[in-house]
PDB file of C-alpha atoms in Angstrom:
ATOM      1  CA  MET A   1     -15.186  -9.238  22.029  1.00  0.00           C
ATOM      2  CA  THR A   2     -14.626  -5.873  23.381  1.00  0.00           C
ATOM      3  CA  SER A   3     -17.592  -4.264  24.922  1.00  0.00           C
ATOM      4  CA  PHE A   4     -19.185  -1.241  23.054  1.00  0.00           C
ATOM      5  CA  SER A   5     -18.459   1.085  25.887  1.00  0.00           C
ATOM      6  CA  ALA A   6     -14.823   0.055  26.057  1.00  0.00           C
ATOM      7  CA  ARG A   7     -14.567   0.407  22.285  1.00  0.00           C
ATOM      8  CA  SER A   8     -16.276   3.652  22.216  1.00  0.00           C
ATOM      9  CA  LEU A   9     -13.965   4.995  24.986  1.00  0.00           C
ATOM     10  CA  GLY A  10     -10.917   3.771  22.894  1.00  0.00           C
ATOM     11  CA  LEU A  11     -12.435   5.672  19.912  1.00  0.00           C
ATOM     12  CA  ALA A  12     -13.006   8.870  21.859  1.00  0.00           C
ATOM     13  CA  VAL A  13      -9.411   8.948  23.034  1.00  0.00           C
ATOM     14  CA  LEU A  14      -8.385   8.447  19.441  1.00  0.00           C
ATOM     15  CA  LEU A  15     -10.652  11.070  18.207  1.00  0.00           C
ATOM     16  CA  ALA A  16      -9.104  13.600  20.526  1.00  0.00           C
ATOM     17  CA  THR A  17      -5.977  13.455  18.629  1.00  0.00           C
ATOM     18  CA  THR A  18      -7.378  13.684  15.175  1.00  0.00           C
ATOM     19  CA  GLY A  19      -8.213  17.297  15.156  1.00  0.00           C
ATOM     20  CA  LEU A  20     -11.855  16.761  14.505  1.00  0.00           C
ATOM     21  CA  ALA A  21     -13.381  20.289  14.741  1.00  0.00           C
ATOM     22  CA  SER A  22     -16.387  21.711  13.309  1.00  0.00           C
ATOM     23  CA  ALA A  23     -19.187  24.161  14.337  1.00  0.00           C
ATOM     24  CA  ASN A  24     -21.751  21.475  13.497  1.00  0.00           C
ATOM     25  CA  VAL A  25     -19.931  18.163  14.034  1.00  0.00           C
ATOM     26  CA  LEU A  26     -18.467  17.392  17.561  1.00  0.00           C
ATOM     27  CA  PRO A  27     -15.803  14.844  18.227  1.00  0.00           C
ATOM     28  CA  LEU A  28     -18.092  12.407  19.863  1.00  0.00           C
ATOM     29  CA  ASP A  29     -20.468  12.516  16.865  1.00  0.00           C
ATOM     30  CA  ILE A  30     -18.251  10.373  14.858  1.00  0.00           C
ATOM     31  CA  VAL A  31     -17.872   7.572  17.513  1.00  0.00           C
ATOM     32  CA  GLN A  32     -21.024   5.803  16.866  1.00  0.00           C
ATOM     33  CA  PRO A  33     -20.629   5.687  12.992  1.00  0.00           C
ATOM     34  CA  VAL A  34     -17.010   4.423  13.473  1.00  0.00           C
ATOM     35  CA  ALA A  35     -18.054   1.793  15.889  1.00  0.00           C
ATOM     36  CA  GLU A  36     -20.772   0.691  13.676  1.00  0.00           C
ATOM     37  CA  TYR A  37     -18.252   0.374  10.886  1.00  0.00           C
ATOM     38  CA  LYS A  38     -15.980  -1.672  13.025  1.00  0.00           C
ATOM     39  CA  ILE A  39     -18.727  -4.178  13.358  1.00  0.00           C
ATOM     40  CA  TYR A  40     -19.299  -4.173   9.621  1.00  0.00           C
ATOM     41  CA  VAL A  41     -15.472  -4.798   9.027  1.00  0.00           C
ATOM     42  CA  SER A  42     -15.512  -7.599  11.542  1.00  0.00           C
ATOM     43  CA  GLU A  43     -18.270  -9.310   9.881  1.00  0.00           C
ATOM     44  CA  LYS A  44     -16.702  -8.891   6.409  1.00  0.00           C
ATOM     45  CA  LEU A  45     -13.543 -10.383   7.839  1.00  0.00           C
ATOM     46  CA  GLN A  46     -15.418 -13.343   9.382  1.00  0.00           C
ATOM     47  CA  GLN A  47     -17.053 -14.025   6.020  1.00  0.00           C
ATOM     48  CA  LEU A  48     -13.672 -13.663   4.211  1.00  0.00           C
ATOM     49  CA  THR A  49     -12.063 -16.268   6.656  1.00  0.00           C
ATOM     50  CA  ALA A  50     -14.786 -18.690   6.045  1.00  0.00           C
ATOM     51  CA  ASP A  51     -14.961 -18.185   2.292  1.00  0.00           C
ATOM     52  CA  THR A  52     -11.023 -18.336   2.029  1.00  0.00           C
ATOM     53  CA  LYS A  53     -11.141 -21.685   3.832  1.00  0.00           C
ATOM     54  CA  ALA A  54     -13.618 -23.097   1.247  1.00  0.00           C
ATOM     55  CA  PHE A  55     -11.449 -21.619  -1.674  1.00  0.00           C
ATOM     56  CA  THR A  56      -8.053 -22.769  -0.324  1.00  0.00           C
ATOM     57  CA  ASP A  57      -9.576 -26.263   0.368  1.00  0.00           C
ATOM     58  CA  ALA A  58     -10.650 -26.604  -3.176  1.00  0.00           C
ATOM     59  CA  VAL A  59      -7.186 -25.316  -4.398  1.00  0.00           C
ATOM     60  CA  LYS A  60      -5.417 -27.996  -2.231  1.00  0.00           C
ATOM     61  CA  ALA A  61      -7.841 -30.788  -3.401  1.00  0.00           C
ATOM     62  CA  GLY A  62      -6.935 -29.961  -6.875  1.00  0.00           C
ATOM     63  CA  ASP A  63     -10.482 -28.996  -7.873  1.00  0.00           C
ATOM     64  CA  VAL A  64      -9.708 -26.461 -10.590  1.00  0.00           C
ATOM     65  CA  GLU A  65     -13.375 -25.676 -11.479  1.00  0.00           C
ATOM     66  CA  LYS A  66     -14.646 -25.337  -8.013  1.00  0.00           C
ATOM     67  CA  ALA A  67     -11.755 -22.996  -7.063  1.00  0.00           C
ATOM     68  CA  LYS A  68     -12.419 -20.931 -10.118  1.00  0.00           C
ATOM     69  CA  ALA A  69     -16.099 -20.518  -9.144  1.00  0.00           C
ATOM     70  CA  LEU A  70     -15.074 -19.417  -5.570  1.00  0.00           C
ATOM     71  CA  PHE A  71     -12.318 -17.026  -6.591  1.00  0.00           C
ATOM     72  CA  ALA A  72     -14.422 -13.891  -7.277  1.00  0.00           C
ATOM     73  CA  PRO A  73     -17.013 -14.222  -4.449  1.00  0.00           C
ATOM     74  CA  THR A  74     -14.341 -15.121  -1.964  1.00  0.00           C
ATOM     75  CA  ARG A  75     -12.474 -11.856  -2.734  1.00  0.00           C
ATOM     76  CA  MET A  76     -15.489  -9.569  -2.344  1.00  0.00           C
ATOM     77  CA  SER A  77     -15.211  -9.315   1.490  1.00  0.00           C
ATOM     78  CA  TYR A  78     -11.616  -8.166   1.143  1.00  0.00           C
ATOM     79  CA  GLU A  79     -12.346  -5.652  -1.478  1.00  0.00           C
ATOM     80  CA  ALA A  80     -15.137  -4.236   0.659  1.00  0.00           C
ATOM     81  CA  VAL A  81     -12.940  -3.242   3.407  1.00  0.00           C
ATOM     82  CA  GLU A  82      -9.611  -2.794   1.515  1.00  0.00           C
ATOM     83  CA  PRO A  83      -8.677   0.530   3.076  1.00  0.00           C
ATOM     84  CA  ILE A  84      -8.829  -0.970   6.525  1.00  0.00           C
ATOM     85  CA  ALA A  85      -6.931  -4.160   5.374  1.00  0.00           C
ATOM     86  CA  GLU A  86      -4.276  -1.865   3.774  1.00  0.00           C
ATOM     87  CA  LEU A  87      -3.365  -0.609   7.390  1.00  0.00           C
ATOM     88  CA  PHE A  88      -1.330  -3.760   7.621  1.00  0.00           C
ATOM     89  CA  SER A  89       0.778  -3.317   4.549  1.00  0.00           C
ATOM     90  CA  ASP A  90       2.720  -6.568   5.063  1.00  0.00           C
ATOM     91  CA  LEU A  91      -0.527  -8.614   5.044  1.00  0.00           C
ATOM     92  CA  ASP A  92      -1.990  -6.655   2.122  1.00  0.00           C
ATOM     93  CA  ALA A  93       1.088  -7.165   0.121  1.00  0.00           C
ATOM     94  CA  SER A  94       0.960 -10.988   0.870  1.00  0.00           C
ATOM     95  CA  ILE A  95      -2.687 -11.393   0.239  1.00  0.00           C
ATOM     96  CA  ASP A  96      -3.392  -9.034  -2.629  1.00  0.00           C
ATOM     97  CA  SER A  97      -0.280  -8.098  -4.616  1.00  0.00           C
ATOM     98  CA  ARG A  98      -0.133  -8.289  -8.304  1.00  0.00           C
ATOM     99  CA  ALA A  99       2.577  -9.744 -10.511  1.00  0.00           C
ATOM    100  CA  ASP A 100       3.723  -6.248 -11.506  1.00  0.00           C
ATOM    101  CA  ASP A 101       4.703  -5.607  -7.839  1.00  0.00           C
ATOM    102  CA  HIS A 102       7.520  -8.230  -8.172  1.00  0.00           C
ATOM    103  CA  GLU A 103      10.648  -8.098 -10.140  1.00  0.00           C
ATOM    104  CA  GLN A 104      10.168 -11.390 -11.875  1.00  0.00           C
ATOM    105  CA  ALA A 105       6.484 -10.961 -12.304  1.00  0.00           C
ATOM    106  CA  GLU A 106       4.433 -14.234 -12.135  1.00  0.00           C
ATOM    107  CA  LYS A 107       7.711 -16.183 -11.749  1.00  0.00           C
ATOM    108  CA  ASP A 108       8.785 -14.321  -8.646  1.00  0.00           C
ATOM    109  CA  PRO A 109       8.914 -16.427  -5.441  1.00  0.00           C
ATOM    110  CA  GLY A 110       7.481 -13.296  -3.666  1.00  0.00           C
ATOM    111  CA  PHE A 111       4.313 -13.273  -5.836  1.00  0.00           C
ATOM    112  CA  ILE A 112       1.840 -15.167  -3.602  1.00  0.00           C
ATOM    113  CA  GLY A 113      -1.755 -14.651  -2.455  1.00  0.00           C
ATOM    114  CA  PHE A 114      -4.951 -14.446  -4.331  1.00  0.00           C
ATOM    115  CA  HIS A 115      -3.429 -13.388  -7.627  1.00  0.00           C
ATOM    116  CA  LYS A 116      -0.812 -16.074  -7.685  1.00  0.00           C
ATOM    117  CA  ILE A 117      -3.584 -18.594  -7.285  1.00  0.00           C
ATOM    118  CA  GLU A 118      -5.740 -16.734  -9.760  1.00  0.00           C
ATOM    119  CA  HIS A 119      -2.786 -17.091 -12.324  1.00  0.00           C
ATOM    120  CA  GLY A 120      -2.567 -20.892 -11.780  1.00  0.00           C
ATOM    121  CA  LEU A 121      -6.200 -21.413 -12.007  1.00  0.00           C
ATOM    122  CA  PHE A 122      -7.094 -19.283 -14.989  1.00  0.00           C
ATOM    123  CA  ALA A 123      -3.863 -18.748 -16.895  1.00  0.00           C
ATOM    124  CA  GLU A 124      -2.507 -22.109 -16.493  1.00  0.00           C
ATOM    125  CA  GLY A 125      -5.510 -24.273 -15.566  1.00  0.00           C
ATOM    126  CA  THR A 126      -3.862 -26.151 -12.785  1.00  0.00           C
ATOM    127  CA  THR A 127      -3.437 -26.132  -9.065  1.00  0.00           C
ATOM    128  CA  ASP A 128      -0.029 -27.741  -9.181  1.00  0.00           C
ATOM    129  CA  GLY A 129       2.424 -26.154  -6.696  1.00  0.00           C
ATOM    130  CA  LEU A 130      -0.354 -24.010  -5.159  1.00  0.00           C
ATOM    131  CA  ALA A 131      -0.982 -25.914  -1.940  1.00  0.00           C
ATOM    132  CA  PRO A 132       1.783 -23.958   0.014  1.00  0.00           C
ATOM    133  CA  VAL A 133       0.274 -20.577  -1.494  1.00  0.00           C
ATOM    134  CA  ALA A 134      -3.151 -21.645  -0.380  1.00  0.00           C
ATOM    135  CA  ASP A 135      -1.876 -22.350   3.165  1.00  0.00           C
ATOM    136  CA  LYS A 136      -0.043 -19.069   3.321  1.00  0.00           C
ATOM    137  CA  LEU A 137      -3.236 -17.147   2.095  1.00  0.00           C
ATOM    138  CA  MET A 138      -5.324 -18.921   4.692  1.00  0.00           C
ATOM    139  CA  ALA A 139      -2.868 -17.991   7.520  1.00  0.00           C
ATOM    140  CA  ASP A 140      -2.657 -14.326   6.273  1.00  0.00           C
ATOM    141  CA  VAL A 141      -6.366 -13.985   6.156  1.00  0.00           C
ATOM    142  CA  SER A 142      -6.819 -15.328   9.690  1.00  0.00           C
ATOM    143  CA  ASP A 143      -4.029 -13.079  10.921  1.00  0.00           C
ATOM    144  CA  LEU A 144      -5.699 -10.099   9.271  1.00  0.00           C
ATOM    145  CA  GLU A 145      -9.014 -10.748  10.979  1.00  0.00           C
ATOM    146  CA  LYS A 146      -7.161 -11.104  14.309  1.00  0.00           C
ATOM    147  CA  ARG A 147      -5.242  -7.895  13.874  1.00  0.00           C
ATOM    148  CA  ILE A 148      -8.031  -5.850  12.790  1.00  0.00           C
ATOM    149  CA  GLY A 149     -10.266  -7.188  15.576  1.00  0.00           C
ATOM    150  CA  GLU A 150      -7.786  -5.731  18.112  1.00  0.00           C
ATOM    151  CA  LEU A 151      -7.497  -2.335  16.221  1.00  0.00           C
ATOM    152  CA  ALA A 152      -9.083   1.018  16.983  1.00  0.00           C
ATOM    153  CA  LEU A 153     -10.060   2.216  13.592  1.00  0.00           C
ATOM    154  CA  PRO A 154      -8.673   5.753  12.823  1.00  0.00           C
ATOM    155  CA  PRO A 155     -11.813   7.769  12.148  1.00  0.00           C
ATOM    156  CA  GLU A 156     -10.001   9.791   9.209  1.00  0.00           C
ATOM    157  CA  LYS A 157      -8.952   6.474   7.712  1.00  0.00           C
ATOM    158  CA  VAL A 158     -12.636   5.208   7.867  1.00  0.00           C
ATOM    159  CA  VAL A 159     -14.288   8.253   6.387  1.00  0.00           C
ATOM    160  CA  GLY A 160     -11.540   8.638   3.814  1.00  0.00           C
ATOM    161  CA  GLY A 161     -12.017   5.045   2.866  1.00  0.00           C
ATOM    162  CA  ALA A 162     -15.295   5.919   1.012  1.00  0.00           C
ATOM    163  CA  ALA A 163     -13.524   7.987  -1.632  1.00  0.00           C
ATOM    164  CA  ALA A 164     -10.349   5.671  -1.567  1.00  0.00           C
ATOM    165  CA  LEU A 165     -12.343   2.725  -2.672  1.00  0.00           C
ATOM    166  CA  MET A 166     -13.875   4.514  -5.720  1.00  0.00           C
ATOM    167  CA  GLU A 167     -10.506   6.284  -6.566  1.00  0.00           C
ATOM    168  CA  GLU A 168      -8.722   3.000  -6.784  1.00  0.00           C
ATOM    169  CA  VAL A 169     -11.409   1.693  -9.083  1.00  0.00           C
ATOM    170  CA  ALA A 170     -10.936   4.665 -11.241  1.00  0.00           C
ATOM    171  CA  ALA A 171      -7.261   4.950 -11.148  1.00  0.00           C
ATOM    172  CA  THR A 172      -6.080   1.393 -11.555  1.00  0.00           C
ATOM    173  CA  LYS A 173      -8.885  -1.189 -11.783  1.00  0.00           C
ATOM    174  CA  ILE A 174     -10.801   0.265 -14.750  1.00  0.00           C
ATOM    175  CA  SER A 175      -7.859  -0.806 -17.001  1.00  0.00           C
ATOM    176  CA  GLY A 176      -8.571  -4.502 -15.968  1.00  0.00           C
ATOM    177  CA  GLU A 177      -5.140  -4.944 -14.300  1.00  0.00           C
ATOM    178  CA  GLU A 178      -6.486  -6.321 -10.991  1.00  0.00           C
ATOM    179  CA  ASP A 179      -7.976  -9.554 -12.134  1.00  0.00           C
ATOM    180  CA  ARG A 180      -6.160  -9.997 -15.424  1.00  0.00           C
ATOM    181  CA  TYR A 181      -6.284 -13.701 -15.590  1.00  0.00           C
ATOM    182  CA  SER A 182      -9.894 -14.402 -14.361  1.00  0.00           C
ATOM    183  CA  ARG A 183     -11.467 -11.273 -15.788  1.00  0.00           C
ATOM    184  CA  THR A 184     -13.594 -11.053 -12.633  1.00  0.00           C
ATOM    185  CA  ASP A 185     -12.989  -7.329 -12.153  1.00  0.00           C
ATOM    186  CA  LEU A 186     -16.650  -6.478 -12.006  1.00  0.00           C
ATOM    187  CA  TRP A 187     -17.003  -8.384  -8.795  1.00  0.00           C
ATOM    188  CA  ASP A 188     -14.191  -6.351  -7.183  1.00  0.00           C
ATOM    189  CA  PHE A 189     -15.904  -3.092  -8.381  1.00  0.00           C
ATOM    190  CA  LYS A 190     -19.243  -4.022  -6.708  1.00  0.00           C
ATOM    191  CA  ALA A 191     -17.393  -4.855  -3.527  1.00  0.00           C
ATOM    192  CA  ASN A 192     -15.540  -1.537  -3.608  1.00  0.00           C
ATOM    193  CA  PHE A 193     -18.905   0.061  -4.358  1.00  0.00           C
ATOM    194  CA  ASP A 194     -20.694  -1.575  -1.541  1.00  0.00           C
ATOM    195  CA  GLY A 195     -17.805  -0.836   0.992  1.00  0.00           C
ATOM    196  CA  SER A 196     -17.949   2.817  -0.013  1.00  0.00           C
ATOM    197  CA  LYS A 197     -21.665   3.238   0.308  1.00  0.00           C
ATOM    198  CA  LYS A 198     -21.591   1.585   3.718  1.00  0.00           C
ATOM    199  CA  ILE A 199     -19.296   4.323   4.958  1.00  0.00           C
ATOM    200  CA  PHE A 200     -21.304   7.039   3.516  1.00  0.00           C
ATOM    201  CA  ASP A 201     -24.558   5.726   4.892  1.00  0.00           C
ATOM    202  CA  LEU A 202     -23.107   5.731   8.397  1.00  0.00           C
ATOM    203  CA  VAL A 203     -21.890   9.377   8.250  1.00  0.00           C
ATOM    204  CA  ARG A 204     -24.865  10.578   6.263  1.00  0.00           C
ATOM    205  CA  PRO A 205     -26.893  11.801   9.361  1.00  0.00           C
ATOM    206  CA  LEU A 206     -23.963  14.029  10.451  1.00  0.00           C
ATOM    207  CA  ILE A 207     -23.736  15.606   6.978  1.00  0.00           C
ATOM    208  CA  GLU A 208     -27.427  15.717   6.030  1.00  0.00           C
ATOM    209  CA  LYS A 209     -28.425  18.177   8.757  1.00  0.00           C
ATOM    210  CA  ASN A 210     -25.989  20.629   7.492  1.00  0.00           C
ATOM    211  CA  ASP A 211     -25.777  19.932   3.717  1.00  0.00           C
ATOM    212  CA  ALA A 212     -28.746  18.024   2.514  1.00  0.00           C
ATOM    213  CA  ALA A 213     -27.953  19.090  -1.144  1.00  0.00           C
ATOM    214  CA  PHE A 214     -24.577  17.374  -0.994  1.00  0.00           C
ATOM    215  CA  VAL A 215     -26.172  14.180   0.306  1.00  0.00           C
ATOM    216  CA  THR A 216     -28.721  14.303  -2.474  1.00  0.00           C
ATOM    217  CA  LYS A 217     -25.930  14.762  -5.087  1.00  0.00           C
ATOM    218  CA  VAL A 218     -23.908  11.826  -3.602  1.00  0.00           C
ATOM    219  CA  ASP A 219     -26.912   9.656  -3.543  1.00  0.00           C
ATOM    220  CA  THR A 220     -27.556  10.302  -7.239  1.00  0.00           C
ATOM    221  CA  SER A 221     -23.892   9.372  -7.987  1.00  0.00           C
ATOM    222  CA  PHE A 222     -24.142   6.219  -6.040  1.00  0.00           C
ATOM    223  CA  LYS A 223     -27.317   5.306  -7.945  1.00  0.00           C
ATOM    224  CA  THR A 224     -25.750   6.070 -11.334  1.00  0.00           C
ATOM    225  CA  VAL A 225     -22.690   3.818 -10.634  1.00  0.00           C
ATOM    226  CA  ASP A 226     -24.858   1.085  -9.257  1.00  0.00           C
ATOM    227  CA  GLU A 227     -27.166   1.143 -12.282  1.00  0.00           C
ATOM    228  CA  THR A 228     -24.033   1.054 -14.512  1.00  0.00           C
ATOM    229  CA  LEU A 229     -22.663  -1.987 -12.758  1.00  0.00           C
ATOM    230  CA  ALA A 230     -26.082  -3.650 -12.929  1.00  0.00           C
ATOM    231  CA  LYS A 231     -25.923  -3.737 -16.672  1.00  0.00           C
ATOM    232  CA  TYR A 232     -23.201  -6.175 -16.473  1.00  0.00           C
ATOM    233  CA  ARG A 233     -24.816  -8.652 -14.219  1.00  0.00           C
ATOM    234  CA  ALA A 234     -24.847 -12.387 -15.050  1.00  0.00           C
ATOM    235  CA  GLY A 235     -26.700 -14.696 -12.780  1.00  0.00           C
ATOM    236  CA  GLU A 236     -25.539 -14.166  -9.292  1.00  0.00           C
ATOM    237  CA  GLY A 237     -22.440 -12.421 -10.272  1.00  0.00           C
ATOM    238  CA  PHE A 238     -20.981 -10.496 -13.232  1.00  0.00           C
ATOM    239  CA  GLN A 239     -20.084 -11.198 -16.929  1.00  0.00           C
ATOM    240  CA  SER A 240     -16.408 -11.305 -17.863  1.00  0.00           C
ATOM    241  CA  TYR A 241     -14.719  -7.834 -17.934  1.00  0.00           C
ATOM    242  CA  GLU A 242     -13.303  -8.606 -21.273  1.00  0.00           C
ATOM    243  CA  LYS A 243     -16.893  -8.350 -22.670  1.00  0.00           C
ATOM    244  CA  LEU A 244     -16.950  -4.550 -22.042  1.00  0.00           C
ATOM    245  CA  THR A 245     -16.170  -2.393 -24.873  1.00  0.00           C
ATOM    246  CA  ASP A 246     -13.850   0.592 -24.522  1.00  0.00           C
ATOM    247  CA  GLY A 247     -16.923   2.846 -24.465  1.00  0.00           C
ATOM    248  CA  ASP A 248     -18.378   0.783 -21.638  1.00  0.00           C
ATOM    249  CA  ARG A 249     -15.210   1.230 -19.682  1.00  0.00           C
ATOM    250  CA  ARG A 250     -14.975   5.017 -20.344  1.00  0.00           C
ATOM    251  CA  VAL A 251     -18.691   5.446 -19.137  1.00  0.00           C
ATOM    252  CA  LEU A 252     -18.020   3.401 -15.970  1.00  0.00           C
ATOM    253  CA  ALA A 253     -14.835   5.458 -15.386  1.00  0.00           C
ATOM    254  CA  ALA A 254     -16.547   8.712 -15.713  1.00  0.00           C
ATOM    255  CA  ASN A 255     -19.341   7.637 -13.279  1.00  0.00           C
ATOM    256  CA  VAL A 256     -16.878   6.317 -10.713  1.00  0.00           C
ATOM    257  CA  ASN A 257     -14.736   9.406 -10.962  1.00  0.00           C
ATOM    258  CA  THR A 258     -17.694  11.618 -10.383  1.00  0.00           C
ATOM    259  CA  LEU A 259     -18.601   9.689  -7.238  1.00  0.00           C
ATOM    260  CA  ALA A 260     -15.023   9.586  -6.055  1.00  0.00           C
ATOM    261  CA  GLU A 261     -14.808  13.366  -6.425  1.00  0.00           C
ATOM    262  CA  ASP A 262     -17.885  13.952  -4.354  1.00  0.00           C
ATOM    263  CA  LEU A 263     -16.777  11.567  -1.671  1.00  0.00           C
ATOM    264  CA  SER A 264     -13.205  13.172  -1.514  1.00  0.00           C
ATOM    265  CA  THR A 265     -14.801  15.950   0.334  1.00  0.00           C
ATOM    266  CA  LEU A 266     -16.301  13.867   3.093  1.00  0.00           C
ATOM    267  CA  ARG A 267     -13.323  14.211   5.447  1.00  0.00           C
ATOM    268  CA  GLY A 268     -13.282  17.901   5.184  1.00  0.00           C
ATOM    269  CA  LYS A 269     -17.062  18.128   5.853  1.00  0.00           C
ATOM    270  CA  LEU A 270     -16.453  16.251   9.106  1.00  0.00           C
ATOM    271  CA  GLY A 271     -13.327  18.165  10.135  1.00  0.00           C
ATOM    272  CA  LEU A 272     -11.003  15.113   9.608  1.00  0.00           C
ATOM    273  CA  ASN A 273      -8.519  16.688   7.256  1.00  0.00           C
TER     274      ASN A 273
END
């Protein structure tokens, strides 16, 4: 593993090219939060790799019920760090593309990854033909962990990720298109929420000293979204997304949008635009 000092030096060099400039936030101020976020991402990817191994093993063993049970929790680590995973668009497309992204939808040979397996498990109730897809998913996840482990995270991408995670929920995931076969969307929402809050908590000290009112406002928005999601808890996870009414979805969307709008100003507050 790269030492902290070497990693920090790499980040400092990167920061010199980002245009970070503020009377109250200096370029080196952001080094520590980004370094800590890199550790968080690494831990999430280690968890993703381990969970994906168990998930794909169940798929290859033909254990439909076990694979179904592992699908949503396995994906949470990916969803929590999605803005960073998306830096490698080839892997993101392979791991997380939806049927809509492909000309022949579910029948397209290019439709692979989590959602291809989800379709087999939940829409067709079988693992037939999914062993090669499972092997490819495992290889892609391992590759993602390796690539990100060697990457100096762009500070503007890290900070911008707080808003991006919530914006994606509001823009595309509220409709239920993400996990359309399993209806495990709320698990993804919670992972997106957790990833967003982690970023905000890491940069909070840099903002709080200059704009305590903003921090209080964002904390309130996070609390509102968290309390909204908590209404749909079921055991250790969440109830099926299809159980939410249109009214439930509108309330959730409104709360997520408010939070996303607040977080969209983070980069500007830190001079990272």
